[in-house]
mmCIF file of C-alpha atoms and ligand atoms in Angstrom:
data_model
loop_
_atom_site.group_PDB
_atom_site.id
_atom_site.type_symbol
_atom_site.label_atom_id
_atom_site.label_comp_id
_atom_site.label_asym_id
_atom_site.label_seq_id
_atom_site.Cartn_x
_atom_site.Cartn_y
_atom_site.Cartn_z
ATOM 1 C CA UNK F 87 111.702 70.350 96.055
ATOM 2 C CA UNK F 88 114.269 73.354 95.436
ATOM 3 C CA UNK F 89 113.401 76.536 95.553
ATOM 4 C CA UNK F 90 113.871 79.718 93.756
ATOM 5 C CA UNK F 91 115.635 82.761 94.554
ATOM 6 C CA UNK F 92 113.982 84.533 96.813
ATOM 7 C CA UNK F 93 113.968 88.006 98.937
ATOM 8 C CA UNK F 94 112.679 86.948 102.764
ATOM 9 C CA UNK F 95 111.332 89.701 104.972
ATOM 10 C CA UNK F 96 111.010 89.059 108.553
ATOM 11 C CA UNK F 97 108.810 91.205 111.084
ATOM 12 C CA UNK F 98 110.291 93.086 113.527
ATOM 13 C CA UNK F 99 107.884 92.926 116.475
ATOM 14 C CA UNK F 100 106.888 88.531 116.123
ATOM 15 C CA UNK F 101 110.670 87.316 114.538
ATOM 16 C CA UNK F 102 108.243 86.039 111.801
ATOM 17 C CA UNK F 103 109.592 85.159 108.348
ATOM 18 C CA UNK F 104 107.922 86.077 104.866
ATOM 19 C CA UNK F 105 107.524 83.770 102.990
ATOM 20 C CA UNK F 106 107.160 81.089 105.350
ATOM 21 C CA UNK F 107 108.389 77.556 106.013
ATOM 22 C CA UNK F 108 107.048 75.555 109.534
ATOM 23 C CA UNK F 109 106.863 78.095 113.189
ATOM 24 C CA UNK F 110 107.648 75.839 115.646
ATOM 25 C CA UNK F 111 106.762 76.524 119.430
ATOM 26 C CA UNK F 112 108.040 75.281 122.322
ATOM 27 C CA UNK F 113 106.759 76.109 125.962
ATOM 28 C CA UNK F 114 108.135 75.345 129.170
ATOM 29 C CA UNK F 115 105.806 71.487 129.128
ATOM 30 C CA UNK F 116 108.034 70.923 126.158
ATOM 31 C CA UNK F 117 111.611 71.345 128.125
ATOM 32 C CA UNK F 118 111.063 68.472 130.232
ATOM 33 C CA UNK F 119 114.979 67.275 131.715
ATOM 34 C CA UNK F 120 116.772 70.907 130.467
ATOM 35 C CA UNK F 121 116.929 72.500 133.484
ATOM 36 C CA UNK F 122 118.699 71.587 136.651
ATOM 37 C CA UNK F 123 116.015 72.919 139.175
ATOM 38 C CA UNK F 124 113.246 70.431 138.326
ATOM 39 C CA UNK F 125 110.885 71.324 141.234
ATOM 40 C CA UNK F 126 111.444 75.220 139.686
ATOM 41 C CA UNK F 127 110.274 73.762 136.399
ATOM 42 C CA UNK F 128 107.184 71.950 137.617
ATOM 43 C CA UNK F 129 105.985 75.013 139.054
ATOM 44 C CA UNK F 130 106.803 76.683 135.766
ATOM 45 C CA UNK F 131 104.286 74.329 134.066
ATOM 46 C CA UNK F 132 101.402 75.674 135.864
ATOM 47 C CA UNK F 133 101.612 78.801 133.395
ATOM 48 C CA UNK F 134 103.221 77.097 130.714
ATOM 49 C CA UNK F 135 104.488 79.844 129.009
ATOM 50 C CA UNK F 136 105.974 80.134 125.233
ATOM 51 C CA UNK F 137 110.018 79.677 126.307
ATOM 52 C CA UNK F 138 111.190 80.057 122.646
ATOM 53 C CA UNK F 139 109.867 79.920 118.795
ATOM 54 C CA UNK F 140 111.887 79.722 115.324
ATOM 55 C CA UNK F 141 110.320 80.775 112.721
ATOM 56 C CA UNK F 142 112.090 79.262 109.156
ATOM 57 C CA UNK F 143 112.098 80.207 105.959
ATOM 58 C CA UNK F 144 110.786 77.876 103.435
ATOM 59 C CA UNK F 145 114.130 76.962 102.358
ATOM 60 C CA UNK F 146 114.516 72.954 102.427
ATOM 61 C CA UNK F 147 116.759 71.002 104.607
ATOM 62 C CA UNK F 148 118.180 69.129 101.839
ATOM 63 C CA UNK F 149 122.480 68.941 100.538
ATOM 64 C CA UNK F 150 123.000 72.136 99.116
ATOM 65 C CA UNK F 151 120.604 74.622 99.863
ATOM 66 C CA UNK F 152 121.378 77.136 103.228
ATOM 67 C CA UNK F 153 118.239 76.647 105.019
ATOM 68 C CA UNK F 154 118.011 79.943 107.366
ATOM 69 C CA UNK F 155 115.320 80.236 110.590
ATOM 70 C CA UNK F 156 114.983 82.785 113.323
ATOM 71 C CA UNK F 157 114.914 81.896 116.781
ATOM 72 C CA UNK F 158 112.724 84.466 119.539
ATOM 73 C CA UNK F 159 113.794 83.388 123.207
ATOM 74 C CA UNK F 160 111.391 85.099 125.844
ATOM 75 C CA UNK F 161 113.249 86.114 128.928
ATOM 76 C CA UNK F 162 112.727 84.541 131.762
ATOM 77 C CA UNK F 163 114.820 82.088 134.261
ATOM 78 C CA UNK F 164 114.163 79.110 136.115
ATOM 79 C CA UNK F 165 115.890 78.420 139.017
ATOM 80 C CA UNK F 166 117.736 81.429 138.368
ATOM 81 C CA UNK F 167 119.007 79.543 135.210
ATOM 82 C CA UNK F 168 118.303 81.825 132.211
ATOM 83 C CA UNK F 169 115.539 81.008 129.269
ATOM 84 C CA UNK F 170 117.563 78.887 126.601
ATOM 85 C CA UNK F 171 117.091 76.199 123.454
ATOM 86 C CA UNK F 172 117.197 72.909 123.806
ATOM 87 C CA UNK F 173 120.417 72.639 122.214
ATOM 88 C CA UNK F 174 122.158 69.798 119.821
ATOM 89 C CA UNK F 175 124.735 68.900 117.714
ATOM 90 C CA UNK F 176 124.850 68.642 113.959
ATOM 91 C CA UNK F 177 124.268 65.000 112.533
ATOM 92 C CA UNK F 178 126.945 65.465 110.116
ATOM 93 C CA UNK F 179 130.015 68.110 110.344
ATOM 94 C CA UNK F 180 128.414 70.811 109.194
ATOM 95 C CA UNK F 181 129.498 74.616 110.991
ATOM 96 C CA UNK F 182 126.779 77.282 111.017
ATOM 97 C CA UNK F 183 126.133 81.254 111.256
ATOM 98 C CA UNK F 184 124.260 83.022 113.963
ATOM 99 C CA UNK F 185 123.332 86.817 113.757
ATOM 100 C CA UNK F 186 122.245 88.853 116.864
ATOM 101 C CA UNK F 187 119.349 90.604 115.825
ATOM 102 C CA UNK F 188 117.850 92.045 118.768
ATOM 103 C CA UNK F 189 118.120 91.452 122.667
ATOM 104 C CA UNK F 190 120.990 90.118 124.755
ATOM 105 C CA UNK F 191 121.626 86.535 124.720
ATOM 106 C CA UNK F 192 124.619 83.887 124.408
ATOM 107 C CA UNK F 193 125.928 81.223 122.460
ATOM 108 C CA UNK F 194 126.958 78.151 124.715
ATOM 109 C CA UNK F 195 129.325 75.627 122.532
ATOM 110 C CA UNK F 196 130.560 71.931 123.851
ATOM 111 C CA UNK F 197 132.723 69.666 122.049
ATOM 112 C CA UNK F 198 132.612 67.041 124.975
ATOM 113 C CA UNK F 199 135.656 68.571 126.857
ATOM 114 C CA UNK F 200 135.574 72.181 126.678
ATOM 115 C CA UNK F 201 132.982 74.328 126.870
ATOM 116 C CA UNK F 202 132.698 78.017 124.711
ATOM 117 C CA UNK F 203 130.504 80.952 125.502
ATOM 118 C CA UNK F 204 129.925 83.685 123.238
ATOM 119 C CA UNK F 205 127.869 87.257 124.030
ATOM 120 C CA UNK F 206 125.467 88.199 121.588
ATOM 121 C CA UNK F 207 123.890 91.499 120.836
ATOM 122 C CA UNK F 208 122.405 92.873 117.603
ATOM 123 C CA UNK F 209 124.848 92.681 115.042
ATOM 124 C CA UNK F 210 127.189 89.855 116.554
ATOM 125 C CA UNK F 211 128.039 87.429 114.392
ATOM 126 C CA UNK F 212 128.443 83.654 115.953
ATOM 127 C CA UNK F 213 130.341 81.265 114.411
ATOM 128 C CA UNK F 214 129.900 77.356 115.076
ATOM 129 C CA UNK F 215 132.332 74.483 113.855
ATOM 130 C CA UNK F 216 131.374 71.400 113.340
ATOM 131 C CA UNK F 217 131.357 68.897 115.516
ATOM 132 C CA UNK F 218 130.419 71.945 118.557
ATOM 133 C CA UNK F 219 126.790 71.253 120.318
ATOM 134 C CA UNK F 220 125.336 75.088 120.446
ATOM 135 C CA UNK F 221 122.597 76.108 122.992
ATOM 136 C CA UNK F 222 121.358 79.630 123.274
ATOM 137 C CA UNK F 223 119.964 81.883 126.268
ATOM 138 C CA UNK F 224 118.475 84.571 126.594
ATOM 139 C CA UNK F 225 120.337 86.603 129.315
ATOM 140 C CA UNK F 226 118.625 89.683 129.323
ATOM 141 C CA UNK F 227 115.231 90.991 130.205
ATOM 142 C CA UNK F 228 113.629 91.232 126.311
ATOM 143 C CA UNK F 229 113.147 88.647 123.828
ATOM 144 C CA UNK F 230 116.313 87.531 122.254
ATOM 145 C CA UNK F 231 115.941 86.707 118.553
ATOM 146 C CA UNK F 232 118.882 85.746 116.290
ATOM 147 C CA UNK F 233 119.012 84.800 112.402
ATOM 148 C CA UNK F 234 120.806 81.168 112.125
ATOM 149 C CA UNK F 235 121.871 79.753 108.187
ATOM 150 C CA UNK F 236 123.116 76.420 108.229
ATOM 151 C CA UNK F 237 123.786 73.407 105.356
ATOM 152 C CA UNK F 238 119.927 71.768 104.844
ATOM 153 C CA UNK F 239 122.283 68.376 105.094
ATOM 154 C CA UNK F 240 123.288 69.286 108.774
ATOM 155 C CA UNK F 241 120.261 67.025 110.712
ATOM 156 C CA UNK F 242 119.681 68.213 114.224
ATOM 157 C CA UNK F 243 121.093 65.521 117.285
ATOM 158 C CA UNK F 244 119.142 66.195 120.875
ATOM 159 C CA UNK F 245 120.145 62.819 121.888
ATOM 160 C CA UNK F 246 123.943 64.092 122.133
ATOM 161 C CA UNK F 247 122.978 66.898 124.308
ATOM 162 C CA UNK F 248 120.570 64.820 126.374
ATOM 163 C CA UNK F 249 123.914 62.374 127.123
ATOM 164 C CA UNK F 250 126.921 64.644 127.467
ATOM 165 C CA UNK F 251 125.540 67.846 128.669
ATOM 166 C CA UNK F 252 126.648 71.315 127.323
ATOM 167 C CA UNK F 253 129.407 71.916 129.919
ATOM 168 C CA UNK F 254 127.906 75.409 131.758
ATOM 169 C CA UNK F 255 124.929 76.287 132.780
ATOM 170 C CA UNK F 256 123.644 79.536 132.706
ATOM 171 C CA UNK F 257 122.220 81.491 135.662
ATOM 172 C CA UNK F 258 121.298 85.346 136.327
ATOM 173 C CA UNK F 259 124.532 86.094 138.722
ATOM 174 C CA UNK F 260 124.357 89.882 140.348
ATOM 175 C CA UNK F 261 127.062 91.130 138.218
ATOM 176 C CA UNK F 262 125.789 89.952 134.686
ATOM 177 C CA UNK F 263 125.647 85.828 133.520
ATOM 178 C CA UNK F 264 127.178 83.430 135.945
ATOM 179 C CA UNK F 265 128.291 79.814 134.043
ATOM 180 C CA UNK F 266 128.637 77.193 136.202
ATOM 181 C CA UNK F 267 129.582 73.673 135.695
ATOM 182 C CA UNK F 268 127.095 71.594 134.033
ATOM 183 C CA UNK F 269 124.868 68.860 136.579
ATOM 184 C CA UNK F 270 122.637 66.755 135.107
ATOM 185 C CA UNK F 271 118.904 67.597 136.637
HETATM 186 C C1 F6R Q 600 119.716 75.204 113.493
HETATM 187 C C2 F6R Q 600 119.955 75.950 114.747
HETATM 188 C C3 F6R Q 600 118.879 76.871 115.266
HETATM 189 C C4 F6R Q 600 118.121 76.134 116.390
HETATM 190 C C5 F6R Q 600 117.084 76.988 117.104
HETATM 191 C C6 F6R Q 600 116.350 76.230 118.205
HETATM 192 O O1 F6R Q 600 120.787 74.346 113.220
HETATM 193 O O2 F6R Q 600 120.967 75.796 115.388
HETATM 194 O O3 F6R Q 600 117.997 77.293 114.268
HETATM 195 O O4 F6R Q 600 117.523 74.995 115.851
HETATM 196 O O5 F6R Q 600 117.706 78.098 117.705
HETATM 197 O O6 F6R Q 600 117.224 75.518 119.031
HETATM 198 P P1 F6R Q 600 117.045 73.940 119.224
HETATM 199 O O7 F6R Q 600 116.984 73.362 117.838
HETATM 200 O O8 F6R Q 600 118.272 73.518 119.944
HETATM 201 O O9 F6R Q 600 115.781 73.725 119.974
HETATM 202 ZN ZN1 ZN Q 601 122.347 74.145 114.717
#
């Protein structure tokens, strides 16, 4: 059902939203195939640590309404490849708005051919087009967390990131983030 207008608080220290739609959690037993150093990720599962969580607001993901969430990615690498989302692309064309709220991170975009990366810090505003896959990584050494708003009618495609890839991949390099070409794991 709609919903309406509401004020939505979010907590500082957890990246929680109130009022609240679904947390979702995902730990490092739920990244199976992201990233390239498998043997570094089947070590990883013996902890099984929290890698990210997005916290939404109860907002519906129906035509219309601006469904907004909040994404907290841990820091951490594996591999040497930085803590990141599982990335996707939009079902439908829909574009989208990311806000840096706290921690360093980036915004990794793929149409297919070319890949994008844009810094984040607090304040930084990330723009997505349609028809871009987005992934984001945490490339510093405290939790990330970003607000993202997007169309409810957007739908969320793994599969397309599973099959083409996101173009770079992300690795803790001495001088700052290295991207490298993408390789399937
Ligand atoms: C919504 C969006 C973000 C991500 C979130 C987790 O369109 O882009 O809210 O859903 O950062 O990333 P994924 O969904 O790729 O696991
Ligand atoms: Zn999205």
């Amino acid at each position: 059902p709609p919903v309406p207008p509401m004020h939505v608080g979010f907590d500082d220290r957890s990246g929680g939203m109130s009022p609240s739609g679904p947390v979702l959690v995902r730990r490092m037993s739920d990244l199976r195939g992201l990233y390239a150093d498998q043997a570094a990720w089947t070590a990883a599962l013996e902890s099984d640590d929290v890698v990210y969580e997005v916290a939404s607001s109860p907002v519906p993901e129906l035509e219309g309404e601006l469904p907004q969430s909040i994404t907290t990615i841990l820091p951490g690498r594996v591999g040497g490849e930085f803590h990141m989302t599982k990335g996707h692309m939009h079902t439908r064309p829909r574009g989208e708005i990311y806000l840096g709220l706290s921690g360093l991170g980036g915004l990794l975009l793929f149409d297919g051919e070319r890949p994008q990366w844009i810094e984040m810090r607090p304040g930084s505003i990330g723009y997505i087009p349609p028809h871009w896959a987005h992934r984001s990584v945490n490339v510093g050494d405290e939790p990330y967390r970003f607000l993202a708003v997007y169309p409810g009618d957007s739908g969320h495609d793994y599969g397309w990131v599973a099959e083409h890839g996101m173009g770079h991949r992300v690795f803790h390099g001495s001088g700052g983030p290295e991207l490298r070409p993408f390789t399937f794991p």
